[in-house]
CSV table of C-alpha atoms and ligand atoms in Angstrom, one decimal:
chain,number,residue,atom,x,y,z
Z,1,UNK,CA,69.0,52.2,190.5
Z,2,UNK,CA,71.5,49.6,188.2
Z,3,UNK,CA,69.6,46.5,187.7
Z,4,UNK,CA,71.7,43.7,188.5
Z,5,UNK,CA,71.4,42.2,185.5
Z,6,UNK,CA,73.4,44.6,184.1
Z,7,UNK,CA,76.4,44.1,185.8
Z,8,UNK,CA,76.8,41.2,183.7
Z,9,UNK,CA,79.3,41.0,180.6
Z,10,UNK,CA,77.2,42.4,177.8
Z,11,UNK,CA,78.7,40.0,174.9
Z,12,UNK,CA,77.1,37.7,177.9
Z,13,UNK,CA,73.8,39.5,177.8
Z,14,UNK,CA,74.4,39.2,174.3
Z,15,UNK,CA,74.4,35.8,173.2
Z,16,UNK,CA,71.6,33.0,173.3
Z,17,UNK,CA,71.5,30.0,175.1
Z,18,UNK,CA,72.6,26.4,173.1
Z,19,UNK,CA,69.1,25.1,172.3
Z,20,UNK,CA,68.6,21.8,173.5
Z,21,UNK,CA,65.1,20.0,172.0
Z,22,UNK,CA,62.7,19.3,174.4
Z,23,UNK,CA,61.5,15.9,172.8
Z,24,UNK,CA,57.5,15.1,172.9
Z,25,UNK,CA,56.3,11.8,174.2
Z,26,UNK,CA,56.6,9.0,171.7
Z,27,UNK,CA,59.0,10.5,169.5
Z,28,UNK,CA,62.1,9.1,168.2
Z,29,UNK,CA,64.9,11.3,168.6
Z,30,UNK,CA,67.5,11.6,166.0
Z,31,UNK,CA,68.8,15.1,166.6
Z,32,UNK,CA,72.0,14.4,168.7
Z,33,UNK,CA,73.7,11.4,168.0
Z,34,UNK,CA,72.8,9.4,171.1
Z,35,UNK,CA,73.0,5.5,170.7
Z,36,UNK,CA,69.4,4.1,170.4
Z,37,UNK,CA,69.2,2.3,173.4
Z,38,UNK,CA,70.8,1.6,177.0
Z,39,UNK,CA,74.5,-0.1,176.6
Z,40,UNK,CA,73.6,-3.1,178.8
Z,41,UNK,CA,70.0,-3.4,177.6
Z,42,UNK,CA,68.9,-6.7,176.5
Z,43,UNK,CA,71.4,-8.4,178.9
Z,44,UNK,CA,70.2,-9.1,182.4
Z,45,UNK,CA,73.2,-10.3,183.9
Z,46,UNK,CA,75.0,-7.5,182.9
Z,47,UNK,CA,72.4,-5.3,183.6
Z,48,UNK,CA,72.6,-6.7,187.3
Z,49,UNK,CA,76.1,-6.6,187.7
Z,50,UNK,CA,75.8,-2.5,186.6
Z,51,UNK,CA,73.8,-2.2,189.4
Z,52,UNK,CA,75.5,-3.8,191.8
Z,53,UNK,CA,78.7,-1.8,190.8
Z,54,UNK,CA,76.6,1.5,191.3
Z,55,UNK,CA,75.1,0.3,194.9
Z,56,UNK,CA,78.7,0.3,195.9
Z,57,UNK,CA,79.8,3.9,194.9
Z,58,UNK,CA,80.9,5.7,197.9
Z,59,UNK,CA,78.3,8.7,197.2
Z,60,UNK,CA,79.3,10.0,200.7
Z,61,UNK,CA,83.1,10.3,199.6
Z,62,UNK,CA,84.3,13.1,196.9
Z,63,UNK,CA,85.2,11.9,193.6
Z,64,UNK,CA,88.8,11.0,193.2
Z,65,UNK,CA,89.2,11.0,189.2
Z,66,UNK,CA,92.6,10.8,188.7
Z,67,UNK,CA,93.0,8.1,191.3
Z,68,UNK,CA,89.5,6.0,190.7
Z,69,UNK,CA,91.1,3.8,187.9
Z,70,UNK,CA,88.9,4.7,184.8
Z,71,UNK,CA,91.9,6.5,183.4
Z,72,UNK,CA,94.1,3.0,183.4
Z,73,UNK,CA,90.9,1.1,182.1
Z,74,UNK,CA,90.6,4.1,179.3
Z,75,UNK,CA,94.0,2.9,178.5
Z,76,UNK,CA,93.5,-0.6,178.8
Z,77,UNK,CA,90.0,-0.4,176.0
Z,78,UNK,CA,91.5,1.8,173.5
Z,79,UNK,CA,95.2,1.4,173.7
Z,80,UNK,CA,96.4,5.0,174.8
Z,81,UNK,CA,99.8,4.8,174.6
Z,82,UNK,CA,102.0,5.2,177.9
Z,83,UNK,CA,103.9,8.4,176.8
Z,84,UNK,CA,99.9,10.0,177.0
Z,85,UNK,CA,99.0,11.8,179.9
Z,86,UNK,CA,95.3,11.8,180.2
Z,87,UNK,CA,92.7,14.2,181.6
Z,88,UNK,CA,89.4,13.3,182.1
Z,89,UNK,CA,86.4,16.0,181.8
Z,90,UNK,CA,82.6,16.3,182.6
Z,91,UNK,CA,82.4,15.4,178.8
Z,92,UNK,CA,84.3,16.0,176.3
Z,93,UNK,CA,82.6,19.8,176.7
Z,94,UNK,CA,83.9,21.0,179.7
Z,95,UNK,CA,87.9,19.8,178.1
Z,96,UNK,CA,87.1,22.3,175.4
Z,97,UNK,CA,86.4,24.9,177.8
Z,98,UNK,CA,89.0,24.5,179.9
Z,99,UNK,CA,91.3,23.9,177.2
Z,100,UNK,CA,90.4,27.2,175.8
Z,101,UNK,CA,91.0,28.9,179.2
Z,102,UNK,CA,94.3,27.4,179.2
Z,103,UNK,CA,95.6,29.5,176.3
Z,104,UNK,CA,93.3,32.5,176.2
Z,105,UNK,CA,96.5,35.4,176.5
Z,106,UNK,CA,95.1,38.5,175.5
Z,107,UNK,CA,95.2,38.8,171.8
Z,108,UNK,CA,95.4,34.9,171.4
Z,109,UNK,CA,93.6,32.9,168.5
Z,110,UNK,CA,91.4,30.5,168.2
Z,111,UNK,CA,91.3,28.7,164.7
Z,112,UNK,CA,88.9,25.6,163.7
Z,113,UNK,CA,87.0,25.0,159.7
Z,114,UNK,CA,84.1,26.2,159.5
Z,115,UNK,CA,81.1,24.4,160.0
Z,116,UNK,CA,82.3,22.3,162.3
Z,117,UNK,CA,81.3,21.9,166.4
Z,118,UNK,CA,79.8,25.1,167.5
Z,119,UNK,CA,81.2,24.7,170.9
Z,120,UNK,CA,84.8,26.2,169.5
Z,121,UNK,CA,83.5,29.0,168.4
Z,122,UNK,CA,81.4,29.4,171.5
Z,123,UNK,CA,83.8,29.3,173.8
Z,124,UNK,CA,86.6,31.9,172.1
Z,125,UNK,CA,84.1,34.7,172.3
Z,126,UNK,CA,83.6,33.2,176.2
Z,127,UNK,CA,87.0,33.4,177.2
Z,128,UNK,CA,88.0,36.2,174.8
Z,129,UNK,CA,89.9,34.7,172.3
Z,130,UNK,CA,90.3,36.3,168.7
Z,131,UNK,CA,88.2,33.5,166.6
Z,132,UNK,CA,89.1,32.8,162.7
Z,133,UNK,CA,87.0,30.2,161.3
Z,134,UNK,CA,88.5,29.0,157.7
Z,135,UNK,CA,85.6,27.7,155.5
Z,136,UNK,CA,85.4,23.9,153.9
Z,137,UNK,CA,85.4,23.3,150.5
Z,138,UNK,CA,81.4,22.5,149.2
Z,139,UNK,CA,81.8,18.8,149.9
Z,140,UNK,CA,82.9,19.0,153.3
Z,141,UNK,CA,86.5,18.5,152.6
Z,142,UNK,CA,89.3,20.5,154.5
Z,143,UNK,CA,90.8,23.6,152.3
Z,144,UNK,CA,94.0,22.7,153.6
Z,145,UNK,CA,96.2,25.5,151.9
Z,146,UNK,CA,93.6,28.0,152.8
Z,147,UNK,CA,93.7,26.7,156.7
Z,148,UNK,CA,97.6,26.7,156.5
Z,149,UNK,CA,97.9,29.8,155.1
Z,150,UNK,CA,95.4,31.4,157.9
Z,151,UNK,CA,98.2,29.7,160.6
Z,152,UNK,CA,100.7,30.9,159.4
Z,153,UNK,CA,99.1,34.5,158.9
Z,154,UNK,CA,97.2,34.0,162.8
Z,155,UNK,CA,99.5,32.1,164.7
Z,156,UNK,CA,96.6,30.3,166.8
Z,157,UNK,CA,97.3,29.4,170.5
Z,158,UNK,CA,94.9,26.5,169.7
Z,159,UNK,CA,93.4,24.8,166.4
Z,160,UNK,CA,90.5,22.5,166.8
Z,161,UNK,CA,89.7,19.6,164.4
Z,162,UNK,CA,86.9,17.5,164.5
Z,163,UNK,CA,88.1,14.1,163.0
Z,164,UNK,CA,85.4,13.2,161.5
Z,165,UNK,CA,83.7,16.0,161.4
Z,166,UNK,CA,80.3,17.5,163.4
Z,167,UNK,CA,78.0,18.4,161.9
Z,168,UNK,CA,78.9,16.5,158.1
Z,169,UNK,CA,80.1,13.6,159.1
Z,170,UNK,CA,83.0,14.1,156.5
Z,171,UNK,CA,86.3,12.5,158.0
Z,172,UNK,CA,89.3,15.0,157.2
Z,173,UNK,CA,92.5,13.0,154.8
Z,174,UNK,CA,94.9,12.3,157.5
Z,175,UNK,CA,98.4,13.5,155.9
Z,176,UNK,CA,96.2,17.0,155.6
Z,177,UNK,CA,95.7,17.2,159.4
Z,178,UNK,CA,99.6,15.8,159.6
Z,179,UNK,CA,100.4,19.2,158.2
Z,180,UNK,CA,97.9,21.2,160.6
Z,181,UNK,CA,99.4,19.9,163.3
Z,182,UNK,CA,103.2,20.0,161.8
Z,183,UNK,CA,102.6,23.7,160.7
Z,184,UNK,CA,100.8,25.4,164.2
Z,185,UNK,CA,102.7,26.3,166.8
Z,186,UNK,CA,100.2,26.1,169.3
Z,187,UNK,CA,98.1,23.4,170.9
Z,188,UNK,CA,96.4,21.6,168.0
Z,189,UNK,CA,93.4,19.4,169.5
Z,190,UNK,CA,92.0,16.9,167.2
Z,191,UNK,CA,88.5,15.9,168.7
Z,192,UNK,CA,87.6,12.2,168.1
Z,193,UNK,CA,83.9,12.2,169.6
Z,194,UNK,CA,83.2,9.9,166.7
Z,195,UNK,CA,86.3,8.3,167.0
Z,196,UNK,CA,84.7,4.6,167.4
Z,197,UNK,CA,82.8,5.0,164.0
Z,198,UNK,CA,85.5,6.1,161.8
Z,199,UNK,CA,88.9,4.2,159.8
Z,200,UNK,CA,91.4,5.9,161.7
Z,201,UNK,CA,92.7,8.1,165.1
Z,202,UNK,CA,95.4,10.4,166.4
Z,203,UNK,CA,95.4,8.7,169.4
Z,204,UNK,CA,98.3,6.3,169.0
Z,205,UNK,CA,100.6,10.0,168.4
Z,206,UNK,CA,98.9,11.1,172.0
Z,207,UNK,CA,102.1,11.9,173.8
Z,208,UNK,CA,105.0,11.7,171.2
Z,209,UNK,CA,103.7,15.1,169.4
Z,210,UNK,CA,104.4,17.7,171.7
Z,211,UNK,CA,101.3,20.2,170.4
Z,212,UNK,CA,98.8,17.6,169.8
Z,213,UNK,CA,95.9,16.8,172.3
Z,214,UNK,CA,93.6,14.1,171.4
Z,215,UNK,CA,90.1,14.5,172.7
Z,216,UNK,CA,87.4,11.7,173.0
Z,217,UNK,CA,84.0,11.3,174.2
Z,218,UNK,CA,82.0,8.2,175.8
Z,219,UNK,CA,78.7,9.6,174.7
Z,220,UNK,CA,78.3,8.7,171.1
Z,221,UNK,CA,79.3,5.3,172.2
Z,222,UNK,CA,76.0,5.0,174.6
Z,223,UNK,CA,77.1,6.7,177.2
Z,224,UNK,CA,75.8,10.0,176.6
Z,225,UNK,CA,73.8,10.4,180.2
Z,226,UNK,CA,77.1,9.9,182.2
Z,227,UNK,CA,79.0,13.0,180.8
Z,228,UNK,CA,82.7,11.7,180.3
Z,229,UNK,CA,85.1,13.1,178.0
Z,230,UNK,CA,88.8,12.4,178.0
Z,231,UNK,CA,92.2,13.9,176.6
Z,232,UNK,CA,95.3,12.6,175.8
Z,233,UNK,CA,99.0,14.6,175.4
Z,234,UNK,CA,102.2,15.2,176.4
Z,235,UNK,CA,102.6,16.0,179.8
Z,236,UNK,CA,104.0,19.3,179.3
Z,237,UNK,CA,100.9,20.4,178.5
Z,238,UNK,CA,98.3,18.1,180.1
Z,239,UNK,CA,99.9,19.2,183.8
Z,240,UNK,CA,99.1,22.5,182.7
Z,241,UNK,CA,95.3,21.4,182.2
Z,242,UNK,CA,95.7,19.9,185.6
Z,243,UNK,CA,96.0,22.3,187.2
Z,244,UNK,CA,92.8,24.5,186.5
Z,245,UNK,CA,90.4,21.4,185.6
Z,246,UNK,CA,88.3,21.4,189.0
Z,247,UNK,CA,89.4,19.0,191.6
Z,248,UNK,CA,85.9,17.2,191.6
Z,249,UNK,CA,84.4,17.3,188.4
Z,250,UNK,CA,83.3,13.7,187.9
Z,251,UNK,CA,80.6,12.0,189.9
Z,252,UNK,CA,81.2,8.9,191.6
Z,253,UNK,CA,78.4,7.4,189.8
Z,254,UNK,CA,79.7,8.5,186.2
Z,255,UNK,CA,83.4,7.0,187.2
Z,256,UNK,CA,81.4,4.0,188.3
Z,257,UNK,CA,80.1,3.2,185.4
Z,258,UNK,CA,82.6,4.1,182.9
Z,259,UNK,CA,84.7,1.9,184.1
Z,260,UNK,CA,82.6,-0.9,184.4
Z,261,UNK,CA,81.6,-0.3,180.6
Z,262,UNK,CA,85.7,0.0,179.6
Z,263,UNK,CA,85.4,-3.3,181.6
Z,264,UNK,CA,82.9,-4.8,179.2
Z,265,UNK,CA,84.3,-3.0,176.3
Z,266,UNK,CA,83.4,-5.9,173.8
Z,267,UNK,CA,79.2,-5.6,174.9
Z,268,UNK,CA,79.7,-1.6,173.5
Z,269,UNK,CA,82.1,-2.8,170.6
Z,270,UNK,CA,79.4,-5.0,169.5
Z,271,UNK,CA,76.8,-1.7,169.7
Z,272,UNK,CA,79.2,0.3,167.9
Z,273,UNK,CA,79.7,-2.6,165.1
Z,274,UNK,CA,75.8,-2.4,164.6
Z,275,UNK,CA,75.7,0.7,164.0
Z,276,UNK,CA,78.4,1.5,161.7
Z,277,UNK,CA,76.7,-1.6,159.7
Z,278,UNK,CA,73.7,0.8,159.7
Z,279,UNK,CA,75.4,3.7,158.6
Z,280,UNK,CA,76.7,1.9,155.7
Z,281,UNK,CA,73.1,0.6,154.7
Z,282,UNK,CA,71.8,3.8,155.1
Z,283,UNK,CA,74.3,5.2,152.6
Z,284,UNK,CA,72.9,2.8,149.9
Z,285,UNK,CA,69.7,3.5,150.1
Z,286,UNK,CA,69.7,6.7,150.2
Z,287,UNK,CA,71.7,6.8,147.5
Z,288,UNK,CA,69.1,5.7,145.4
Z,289,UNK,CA,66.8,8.3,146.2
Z,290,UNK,CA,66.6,10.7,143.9
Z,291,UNK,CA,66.1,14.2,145.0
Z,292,UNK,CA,68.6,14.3,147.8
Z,293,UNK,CA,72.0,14.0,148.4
Z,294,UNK,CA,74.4,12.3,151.1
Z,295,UNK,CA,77.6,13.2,151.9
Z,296,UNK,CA,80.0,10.5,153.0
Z,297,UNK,CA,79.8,9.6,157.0
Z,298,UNK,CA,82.1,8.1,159.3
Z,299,UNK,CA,80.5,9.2,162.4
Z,300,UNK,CA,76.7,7.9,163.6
Z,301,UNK,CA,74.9,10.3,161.9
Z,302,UNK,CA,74.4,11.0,158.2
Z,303,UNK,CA,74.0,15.0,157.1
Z,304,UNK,CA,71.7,15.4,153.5
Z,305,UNK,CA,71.1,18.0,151.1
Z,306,UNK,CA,67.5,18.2,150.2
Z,307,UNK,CA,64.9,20.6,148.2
Z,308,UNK,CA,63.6,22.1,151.7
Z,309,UNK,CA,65.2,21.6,155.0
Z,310,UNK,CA,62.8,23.3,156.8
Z,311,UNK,CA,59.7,21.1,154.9
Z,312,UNK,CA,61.3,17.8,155.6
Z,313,UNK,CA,62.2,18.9,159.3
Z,314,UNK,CA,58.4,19.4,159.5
Z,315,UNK,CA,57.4,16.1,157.8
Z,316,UNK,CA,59.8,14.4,159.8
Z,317,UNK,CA,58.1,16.1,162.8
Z,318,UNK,CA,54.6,14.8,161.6
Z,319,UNK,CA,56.0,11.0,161.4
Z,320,UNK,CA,57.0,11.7,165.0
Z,321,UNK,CA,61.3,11.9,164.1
Z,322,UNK,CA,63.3,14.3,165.2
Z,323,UNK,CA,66.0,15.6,163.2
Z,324,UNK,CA,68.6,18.4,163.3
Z,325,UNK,CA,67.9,21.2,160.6
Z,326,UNK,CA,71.3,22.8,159.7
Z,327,UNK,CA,69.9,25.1,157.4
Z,328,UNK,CA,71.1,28.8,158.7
Z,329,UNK,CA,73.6,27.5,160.9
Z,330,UNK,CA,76.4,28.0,158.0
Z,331,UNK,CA,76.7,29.4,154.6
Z,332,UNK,CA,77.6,25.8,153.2
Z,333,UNK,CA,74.7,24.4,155.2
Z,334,UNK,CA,72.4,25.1,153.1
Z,335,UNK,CA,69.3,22.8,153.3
Z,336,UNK,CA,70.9,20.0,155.3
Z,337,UNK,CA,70.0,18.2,157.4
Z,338,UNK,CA,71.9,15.9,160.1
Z,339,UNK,CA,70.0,12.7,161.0
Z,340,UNK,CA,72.0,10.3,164.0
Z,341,UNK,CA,72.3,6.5,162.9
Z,342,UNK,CA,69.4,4.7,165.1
Z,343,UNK,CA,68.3,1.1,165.3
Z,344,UNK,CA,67.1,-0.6,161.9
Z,345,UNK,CA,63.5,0.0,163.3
Z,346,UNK,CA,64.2,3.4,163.6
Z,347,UNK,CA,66.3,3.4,160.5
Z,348,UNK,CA,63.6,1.9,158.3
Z,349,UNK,CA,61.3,5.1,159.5
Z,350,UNK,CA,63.7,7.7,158.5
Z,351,UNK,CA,64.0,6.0,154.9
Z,352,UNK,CA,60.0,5.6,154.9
Z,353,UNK,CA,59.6,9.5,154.9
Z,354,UNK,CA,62.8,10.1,152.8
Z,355,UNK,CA,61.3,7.6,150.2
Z,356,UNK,CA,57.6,9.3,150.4
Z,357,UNK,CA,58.9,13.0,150.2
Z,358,UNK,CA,61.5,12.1,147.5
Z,359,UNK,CA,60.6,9.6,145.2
Z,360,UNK,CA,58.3,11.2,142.5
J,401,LIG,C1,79.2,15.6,170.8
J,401,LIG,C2,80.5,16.3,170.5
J,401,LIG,C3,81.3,16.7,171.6
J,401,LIG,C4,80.8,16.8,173.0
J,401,LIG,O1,80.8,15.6,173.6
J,401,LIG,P1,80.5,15.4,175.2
J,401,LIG,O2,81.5,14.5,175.6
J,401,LIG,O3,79.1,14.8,175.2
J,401,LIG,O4,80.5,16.7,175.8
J,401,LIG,C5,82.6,17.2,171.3
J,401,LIG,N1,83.0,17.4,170.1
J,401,LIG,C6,82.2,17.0,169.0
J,401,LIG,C7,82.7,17.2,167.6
J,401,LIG,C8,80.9,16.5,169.2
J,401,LIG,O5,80.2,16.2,168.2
């Protein structure tokens, strides 16, 4: 007799699950660029008036997302021009897989640098796209005649860039993904999950570049619980995306609160402000530790080169920190380590072990 697990795809069968850390009691997690704390913490008022806001969601009625408003305030907060077309997603996650869907012909390409999200990769081999991944250079830069020569050799259907980069934090030079997105002929999507922590955006271009797609996130801003993601395009395009995104795939609690936060935009500004503060602190202190290296960040975590990944995930362990070790994931990853921006308590720990491990 077949077993029925073997009716499934074997590249399926094949592959292993994303790995998400289950955290131990008491320890601070740093692994995932979450914000440190609760968006409306610290404010009761606010606080109340969330509440009140999600008493009233019709939790007997089916989500509406296109008409439930959060795509106007989305507009409203970060200035998404009106030639945009917007599509919202159960993060910024499930736009990337649909997105990939969308253009996966038989014998289409996927193209994205290399390291960058996993998720691209990930979800060519799921919908059976061909996948070339073009290397950085060593700093984390983009090796932009070697990724415009691949284009023009591949032809992608779709090119992702992360602007700034996961996981080095590295922000791309902008004229360089100018000619990325002047030189494919498919659907280039620059992905600005850390848009809110870096010097510049595609966003204002959403709609008036006919292959460009600008994708953003609410959950490094504090909002990663709720699971919103959002694009922004021509219509041409975004219609398309329409049409297979499933009718009902935002909760009326998620909508809810999204757009009470858009509403109170200058409370998660504020957040945002502190963090890219600690960021830059960060930087200079750990700039003056010897035995390790930062690269430059404009996202809310920092990624390190260090004598052992693997030892300082472990003594980071011990002090109770969780950390990301990229060691293994990439070639060019070799012993780093991503750490998220937390609060200055949190902060403080992270430099206390760097400073004890590294300073001899
Ligand atoms: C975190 C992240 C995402 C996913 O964001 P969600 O909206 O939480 O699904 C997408 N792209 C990059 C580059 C990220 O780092």
């Amino acid at each position: 007799m077949t077993a029925p697990v073997s009716f499934v795809r074997d590249d399926i069968r094949a592959m292993t699950a994303y790995h998400v850390a289950d955290v131990p009691e008491g320890f601070i997690k740093l692994d995932a660029m979450e914000s440190p704390c609760h968006p409306f913490a610290g404010d009761a008022s606010l606080m109340a008036q969330w509440q009140e806001t999600l008493a009233q969601a019709a939790l007997n009625l089916y989500p509406n997302p296109a008409a439930s408003g959060l795509q106007q305030a989305l507009r409203d907060a970060f200035q998404i021009p009106d030639a945009a077309q917007i599509a919202l997603g159960n993060g910024s996650d499930e736009l990337i897989q649909f997105i990939t869907l969308l253009t996966a012909k038989a014998g289409a390409t996927m193209l994205a640098v290399e390291p960058s999200f996993v998720m691209y990769k990930h979800n060519a081999a799921l919908f059976g796209m061909n996948y070339v991944g073009v290397p950085l250079n060593e700093d984390f830069t983009l090796n932009l005649p070697a990724v415009l020569t691949a284009i023009e050799t591949h032809n992608p259907a779709l090119v992702f860039i992360a602007y700034p980069n996961n996981p080095t934090g590295v922000c791309f030079k902008r004229e360089e993904v100018e000619a990325v997105i002047r030189t494919a002929k498919g659907i280039v999507v620059v992905d600005e999950a850390y848009g809110a922590f870096s010097h510049d955006s595609f966003l204002p271009q959403a709609g008036s570049i006919a292959n460009l797609v600008v994708m953003r996130t609410v959950s490094k801003i504090g909002f990663a619980g709720i699971r919103i993601g959002y694009a922004a395009g021509c219509a041409k395009i975004m219609n398309e995306l329409a049409k297979i995104l499933p009718p009902y795939n935002m909760n009326q609690l998620s909508l809810a609160t999204a757009k009470f936060a858009m509403r109170h935009f200058d409370r998660i500004n504020a957040n945002i402000l502190i963090l890219k503060q600690e960021r830059e602190q960060m930087l200079k202190e750990l700039s003056a530790i010897g035995r390790l290296k930062a690269y430059p960040s404009e996202a809310n975590f920092i990624t390190l080169h260090v004598p052992d990944a693997q030892i300082l995930f472990e003594t980071m362990k011990q002090a109770k920190i969780l950390i990301k070790k990229l060691h293994g994931a990439h070639p060019l990853l070799e012993q780093c380590v991503r750490i998220t921006v937390g609060s200055p308590e949190q902060n403080d720990a992270v430099l206390a072990v760097l400073r004890r491990t590294y300073s001899s």
